[in-house]
Tab-separated table of C-alpha atoms in Angstrom:
chain	number	residue	atom	x	y	z
A	618	MET	CA	110.497	271.398	83.802
A	619	SER	CA	112.310	272.951	87.351
A	620	GLY	CA	115.672	270.650	87.965
A	621	PRO	CA	117.423	267.251	86.323
A	622	LEU	CA	115.227	265.449	83.747
A	623	LEU	CA	115.468	261.993	84.868
A	624	CYS	CA	116.646	260.865	81.772
A	625	GLU	CA	119.300	263.175	80.837
A	626	GLY	CA	122.016	261.256	78.756
A	627	ARG	CA	120.182	258.000	78.639
A	628	VAL	CA	119.145	256.435	75.575
A	629	VAL	CA	116.251	254.098	75.523
A	630	VAL	CA	114.941	252.039	73.361
A	631	VAL	CA	110.840	251.404	72.893
A	632	THR	CA	108.550	248.849	70.604
A	633	GLY	CA	105.487	249.411	69.028
A	634	ALA	CA	106.132	253.272	69.727
A	635	GLY	CA	104.170	254.224	66.226
A	636	ARG	CA	100.802	254.132	68.721
A	637	GLY	CA	99.104	254.025	71.913
A	638	LEU	CA	101.047	253.061	74.626
A	639	GLY	CA	104.637	252.697	72.932
A	640	ARG	CA	104.335	256.239	71.233
A	641	ALA	CA	103.289	257.742	74.822
A	642	HIS	CA	106.051	255.961	76.519
A	643	ALA	CA	108.453	257.334	73.541
A	644	ARG	CA	107.122	261.015	74.127
A	645	ALA	CA	107.274	260.945	77.879
A	646	TYR	CA	111.150	259.323	77.599
A	647	ALA	CA	111.993	262.103	75.186
A	648	ALA	CA	110.672	264.522	77.798
A	649	GLU	CA	113.020	263.935	80.391
A	650	GLY	CA	115.890	264.192	77.965
A	651	ALA	CA	116.252	260.710	76.787
A	652	ARG	CA	117.576	260.373	73.538
A	653	VAL	CA	114.735	257.522	71.964
A	654	VAL	CA	114.527	254.599	69.244
A	655	VAL	CA	111.222	254.554	67.845
A	656	ASN	CA	110.378	250.934	66.639
A	657	ASP	CA	106.990	250.136	65.280
A	658	LEU	CA	106.722	247.895	62.438
A	659	GLY	CA	104.228	249.837	61.055
A	660	VAL	CA	101.123	246.890	61.722
A	661	GLY	CA	97.407	246.887	62.285
A	662	PRO	CA	96.216	245.256	65.065
A	663	ASP	CA	95.967	241.950	64.312
A	664	GLY	CA	99.603	242.261	63.147
A	665	THR	CA	98.873	242.526	59.751
A	666	PRO	CA	100.981	244.985	57.328
A	667	GLY	CA	99.951	248.984	57.720
A	668	PRO	CA	100.538	250.818	54.501
A	669	ASP	CA	102.605	253.613	56.739
A	670	SER	CA	105.077	253.400	59.366
A	671	PRO	CA	104.083	255.578	62.520
A	672	ALA	CA	107.068	255.419	63.895
A	673	GLY	CA	108.645	258.161	61.512
A	674	GLN	CA	105.201	260.479	62.539
A	675	VAL	CA	106.690	259.551	65.943
A	676	VAL	CA	109.924	261.088	65.320
A	677	ASP	CA	108.571	264.038	64.327
A	678	GLU	CA	106.651	264.919	67.003
A	679	ILE	CA	109.617	264.347	69.408
A	680	ARG	CA	112.199	266.941	66.914
A	681	SER	CA	109.027	269.216	67.224
A	682	ALA	CA	109.081	269.149	70.798
A	683	GLY	CA	113.263	269.444	71.353
A	684	GLY	CA	113.727	265.469	71.611
A	685	THR	CA	115.971	263.521	70.035
A	686	ALA	CA	115.272	260.058	68.443
A	687	VAL	CA	115.522	257.823	65.501
A	688	ALA	CA	112.732	255.934	63.224
A	689	HIS	CA	113.593	252.124	63.749
A	690	GLY	CA	111.013	250.424	61.492
A	691	GLY	CA	112.577	246.372	61.754
A	692	ASP	CA	110.395	243.429	63.094
A	693	VAL	CA	111.672	242.993	66.235
A	694	ALA	CA	110.515	238.981	66.684
A	695	THR	CA	113.286	238.184	63.770
A	696	THR	CA	116.913	238.042	64.997
A	697	GLU	CA	118.110	240.568	62.167
A	698	GLY	CA	115.300	243.025	63.198
A	699	ALA	CA	116.108	242.908	67.053
A	700	ALA	CA	119.421	242.740	66.458
A	701	SER	CA	119.795	246.005	64.655
A	702	LEU	CA	117.778	247.420	66.920
A	703	VAL	CA	119.813	247.419	69.029
A	704	ARG	CA	122.700	248.168	66.422
A	705	THR	CA	120.147	251.170	65.802
A	706	ALA	CA	121.054	252.769	68.887
A	707	LEU	CA	124.686	251.516	69.409
A	708	GLU	CA	125.684	253.396	65.995
A	709	THR	CA	123.287	256.400	66.466
A	710	TYR	CA	123.913	257.706	70.099
A	711	GLY	CA	127.198	255.450	71.509
A	712	ARG	CA	125.240	253.626	73.754
A	713	LEU	CA	121.831	251.545	74.769
A	714	ASP	CA	120.816	252.284	78.774
A	715	THR	CA	116.753	251.476	79.064
A	716	LEU	CA	114.470	248.715	77.012
A	717	VAL	CA	110.843	249.048	76.236
A	718	ASN	CA	109.169	246.067	75.211
A	719	ASN	CA	105.661	247.075	74.126
A	720	ALA	CA	105.414	245.467	70.760
A	721	GLY	CA	101.813	243.989	70.401
A	722	PHE	CA	98.733	242.438	68.689
A	723	LEU	CA	95.329	240.713	69.101
A	724	ARG	CA	93.834	237.312	67.722
A	725	ASP	CA	91.133	236.943	70.309
A	726	ARG	CA	89.249	233.868	69.905
A	727	MET	CA	86.978	231.192	72.232
A	728	LEU	CA	89.539	228.537	72.547
A	729	VAL	CA	87.577	226.280	70.969
A	730	ASN	CA	87.725	228.358	67.418
A	731	LEU	CA	91.143	229.683	68.431
A	732	GLU	CA	93.655	228.297	64.978
A	733	GLU	CA	97.222	227.458	65.616
A	734	ASP	CA	98.025	230.084	63.871
A	735	ASP	CA	96.184	232.422	65.906
A	736	TRP	CA	97.878	231.040	68.750
A	737	ASP	CA	101.889	231.020	67.394
A	738	ALA	CA	101.345	234.321	65.931
A	739	VAL	CA	100.214	235.961	69.616
A	740	MET	CA	102.473	234.154	71.059
A	741	ARG	CA	105.745	235.681	68.350
A	742	VAL	CA	104.951	238.645	68.895
A	743	HIS	CA	104.536	238.967	72.654
A	744	LEU	CA	107.014	236.188	73.912
A	745	LYS	CA	109.542	236.165	71.121
A	746	GLY	CA	109.321	240.372	70.142
A	747	HIS	CA	110.256	240.535	73.967
A	748	PHE	CA	112.540	237.896	74.427
A	749	LEU	CA	115.230	238.495	71.094
A	750	PRO	CA	115.422	242.497	72.016
A	751	LEU	CA	116.122	241.482	76.005
A	752	LYS	CA	118.512	239.576	74.936
A	753	HIS	CA	120.449	241.640	72.409
A	754	ALA	CA	119.937	244.110	74.686
A	755	ALA	CA	121.457	242.330	77.422
A	756	ALA	CA	124.791	240.799	75.828
A	757	TYR	CA	126.158	244.424	75.575
A	758	TRP	CA	125.200	245.521	78.836
A	759	ARG	CA	127.451	241.576	79.566
A	760	ALA	CA	130.266	243.068	77.341
A	761	GLU	CA	130.047	246.612	78.912
A	762	ALA	CA	130.094	245.319	82.300
A	763	LYS	CA	133.293	242.366	81.590
A	764	ALA	CA	134.973	244.877	80.136
A	765	GLY	CA	134.902	247.231	83.358
A	766	ARG	CA	132.318	249.796	82.131
A	767	PRO	CA	128.834	248.088	84.861
A	768	PRO	CA	125.828	249.622	82.635
A	769	ARG	CA	123.478	251.119	85.141
A	770	ALA	CA	120.737	249.537	82.904
A	771	ARG	CA	116.398	249.026	82.649
A	772	VAL	CA	114.464	246.863	80.765
A	773	VAL	CA	110.457	247.689	81.277
A	774	ASN	CA	108.645	244.517	79.507
A	775	THR	CA	104.114	244.631	78.993
A	776	SER	CA	102.432	241.967	80.838
A	777	SER	CA	98.718	242.237	80.878
A	778	GLY	CA	95.950	241.612	83.640
A	779	ALA	CA	95.213	239.459	81.411
A	780	GLY	CA	98.581	237.343	81.668
A	781	LEU	CA	97.975	238.078	85.696
A	782	LEU	CA	94.688	237.208	86.139
A	783	GLY	CA	92.877	235.004	82.491
A	784	SER	CA	90.806	237.098	80.110
A	785	VAL	CA	87.885	234.909	78.200
A	786	GLY	CA	88.652	235.326	74.391
A	787	GLN	CA	92.103	235.509	74.670
A	788	GLY	CA	93.699	231.981	76.035
A	789	ASN	CA	96.399	233.200	73.691
A	790	TYR	CA	97.027	236.361	74.727
A	791	SER	CA	96.390	235.554	78.335
A	792	ALA	CA	99.207	232.470	77.888
A	793	ALA	CA	101.793	235.323	76.288
A	794	LYS	CA	101.694	238.125	78.876
A	795	ALA	CA	101.928	235.272	81.456
A	796	GLY	CA	104.718	234.194	80.261
A	797	VAL	CA	106.013	237.859	79.828
A	798	VAL	CA	106.353	237.558	83.653
A	799	GLY	CA	108.033	234.249	84.135
A	800	LEU	CA	110.404	236.188	81.477
A	801	THR	CA	110.938	238.850	83.358
A	802	LEU	CA	111.142	236.944	86.753
A	803	VAL	CA	114.294	235.223	85.013
A	804	ALA	CA	115.815	238.122	83.204
A	805	ALA	CA	115.956	240.061	86.400
A	806	ALA	CA	117.961	236.608	88.288
A	807	GLU	CA	120.171	236.286	85.796
A	808	LEU	CA	121.357	240.195	84.348
A	809	GLY	CA	121.176	241.812	87.395
A	810	ARG	CA	125.281	240.785	88.150
A	811	TYR	CA	125.565	242.592	85.154
A	812	GLY	CA	123.586	246.157	86.060
A	813	VAL	CA	120.746	245.240	84.733
A	814	GLN	CA	117.001	245.867	86.425
A	815	VAL	CA	114.467	243.934	85.140
A	816	ASN	CA	110.906	244.746	85.816
A	817	ALA	CA	107.512	244.514	84.047
A	818	VAL	CA	104.067	246.975	84.079
A	819	ALA	CA	100.566	245.681	83.528
A	820	PRO	CA	98.951	248.250	81.637
A	821	ALA	CA	95.119	249.636	81.574
A	822	ALA	CA	94.925	252.115	78.497
A	823	ARG	CA	92.989	252.872	75.460
A	824	THR	CA	94.863	251.750	72.648
A	825	ARG	CA	94.012	249.735	69.216
A	826	MET	CA	94.433	247.005	70.892
A	827	THR	CA	91.741	247.453	74.231
A	828	GLU	CA	89.228	249.631	73.095
A	829	GLY	CA	87.565	246.106	71.813
A	830	VAL	CA	87.975	244.449	74.750
A	831	PHE	CA	87.106	247.278	77.205
A	832	ALA	CA	85.151	249.436	75.166
A	833	ALA	CA	82.691	250.258	77.870
A	834	ALA	CA	85.023	251.501	80.046
A	835	MET	CA	86.933	253.661	77.299
A	836	ALA	CA	85.277	257.051	77.603
A	837	ALA	CA	87.049	259.929	79.473
A	838	PRO	CA	84.811	260.427	82.709
A	839	ASP	CA	81.922	262.930	82.198
A	840	GLY	CA	82.621	266.098	83.857
A	841	GLY	CA	86.182	265.739	84.579
A	842	SER	CA	89.387	266.931	82.582
A	843	PHE	CA	91.420	263.466	83.405
A	844	ASP	CA	91.034	260.973	80.596
A	845	VAL	CA	91.321	257.913	83.052
A	846	MET	CA	92.095	255.443	80.489
A	847	ALA	CA	95.053	257.513	78.052
A	848	PRO	CA	98.402	255.810	77.679
A	849	GLU	CA	99.810	258.624	78.510
A	850	ASN	CA	98.899	257.956	81.857
A	851	VAL	CA	100.749	254.858	82.041
A	852	SER	CA	104.196	255.772	81.125
A	853	PRO	CA	105.624	257.792	84.169
A	854	LEU	CA	106.108	254.785	85.903
A	855	VAL	CA	107.372	253.431	82.826
A	856	VAL	CA	110.119	256.358	82.789
A	857	TRP	CA	111.011	255.892	86.471
A	858	LEU	CA	111.214	252.140	86.118
A	859	GLY	CA	113.614	253.121	83.038
A	860	SER	CA	115.958	255.202	84.880
A	861	ALA	CA	118.622	255.587	86.990
A	862	ALA	CA	116.505	256.701	89.943
A	863	SER	CA	114.845	253.254	90.278
A	864	ALA	CA	117.975	251.931	91.991
A	865	GLY	CA	117.040	248.862	93.291
A	866	VAL	CA	113.730	247.871	91.668
A	867	THR	CA	113.529	244.669	89.549
A	868	GLY	CA	111.838	241.323	89.201
A	869	ARG	CA	108.832	243.553	89.848
A	870	VAL	CA	105.741	243.660	88.471
A	871	PHE	CA	103.167	246.811	88.445
A	872	GLU	CA	99.617	247.585	87.658
A	873	ALA	CA	98.539	250.925	86.438
A	874	GLU	CA	95.717	252.396	85.355
A	875	GLY	CA	94.743	256.326	84.992
A	876	GLY	CA	96.057	257.503	88.156
A	877	ARG	CA	97.054	254.118	90.423
A	878	ILE	CA	99.890	252.361	90.251
A	879	THR	CA	99.639	248.879	91.993
A	880	VAL	CA	102.165	246.322	93.330
A	881	MET	CA	101.421	242.991	91.577
A	882	GLU	CA	101.948	239.968	94.184
A	883	GLY	CA	102.211	236.706	92.403
A	884	TRP	CA	102.531	233.315	93.151
A	885	ARG	CA	103.497	232.220	96.416
A	886	ALA	CA	103.110	228.919	99.020
A	887	GLY	CA	99.558	229.539	100.835
A	888	PRO	CA	98.599	226.958	102.928
A	889	GLY	CA	100.201	223.600	102.707
A	890	VAL	CA	100.622	219.952	104.535
A	891	ASP	CA	102.669	216.859	104.250
A	892	LYS	CA	102.302	213.558	105.190
A	893	GLY	CA	105.641	212.693	104.781
A	894	ALA	CA	104.199	209.321	102.972
A	895	ARG	CA	102.533	208.827	99.632
A	896	TRP	CA	98.887	209.966	99.822
A	897	THR	CA	96.706	207.624	97.787
A	898	PRO	CA	94.181	209.491	95.448
A	899	ALA	CA	91.300	209.685	98.059
A	900	GLU	CA	93.766	210.996	101.215
A	901	ALA	CA	94.799	213.946	98.622
A	902	GLY	CA	91.727	215.015	97.521
A	903	ASP	CA	90.813	215.194	100.533
A	904	ALA	CA	93.933	217.109	101.704
A	905	ALA	CA	93.390	219.174	99.326
A	906	LEU	CA	90.208	220.283	99.910
A	907	LYS	CA	91.562	221.110	103.392
A	908	LEU	CA	93.348	223.112	102.180
A	909	LEU	CA	91.873	224.721	99.269
A	910	ALA	CA	88.801	226.155	102.770
A	911	GLY	CA	91.791	228.292	104.060
A	912	ALA	CA	93.596	229.619	100.969
A	913	GLU	CA	92.488	232.998	99.384
A	914	VAL	CA	89.844	233.250	96.747
A	915	PRO	CA	91.811	233.760	93.272
A	916	GLY	CA	90.260	237.016	91.411
A	917	ALA	CA	88.258	236.386	88.629
A	918	VAL	CA	88.760	235.484	85.042
A	919	TYR	CA	88.191	239.048	83.130
A	920	GLY	CA	84.834	238.537	81.238
A	921	VAL	CA	83.104	235.747	83.651
A	922	GLU	CA	79.599	237.267	84.102
């Protein structure tokens, strides 16, 4: 590759980086010159422990390609695991520049069959697993800024189309991924003063989590060499967002699939009316129907025929 590498000298943490999107992100960052902390707990798609963590395998792949990486096997949905993740970056490489929150799994059920444990488990890994690494990384960056060393820090969170539109059979996952968007917006607003930019991506790619949900769309197109659903297609945007080159971009959500990148535009005020006094229920209903007649129709929930 000619020219400077996009992430030369940066230290990047990627959670859930043993497989799928996280693995692709870690390898892409390393290829752009970053020193990478590869986090993976080594669990199955449903969050239960697996026999061996793949984080070390990804580290070996990066090092074999001439890159620099270290493995971390802690549970980032715990305070100690998240704290040790940041500590690993600081103790190994002396700094932390970018956090990519990617870890997650599925416990899909229709709402009437969704158990409380399934709800809690998915919320824990997706929301708490985003919050805790972000909290500990932000504490480090705030301390750096207050010490007169303002960082050019970046956070890339992982949402989903399910979090933006909803997905039948994934009430817990959709709610968690919508929560990731809310967390992204708040973090971008709170941490900007310390030199931290926070964005989110909603990827569509072939991973262990998605192969059962979008099986019909997972295969590479016949007669072409471009695998539209390869997780590596999402990584270039994630790498750019995690680099210093993305200066000024914060509090945004991007959808990435194949060769397509879309800026997602979230909730904003549509048609409205103000009576200037309290409505009766019938009046409120009439007003709501008139407003809906002039409002945009929302996108269809995934899985609705």
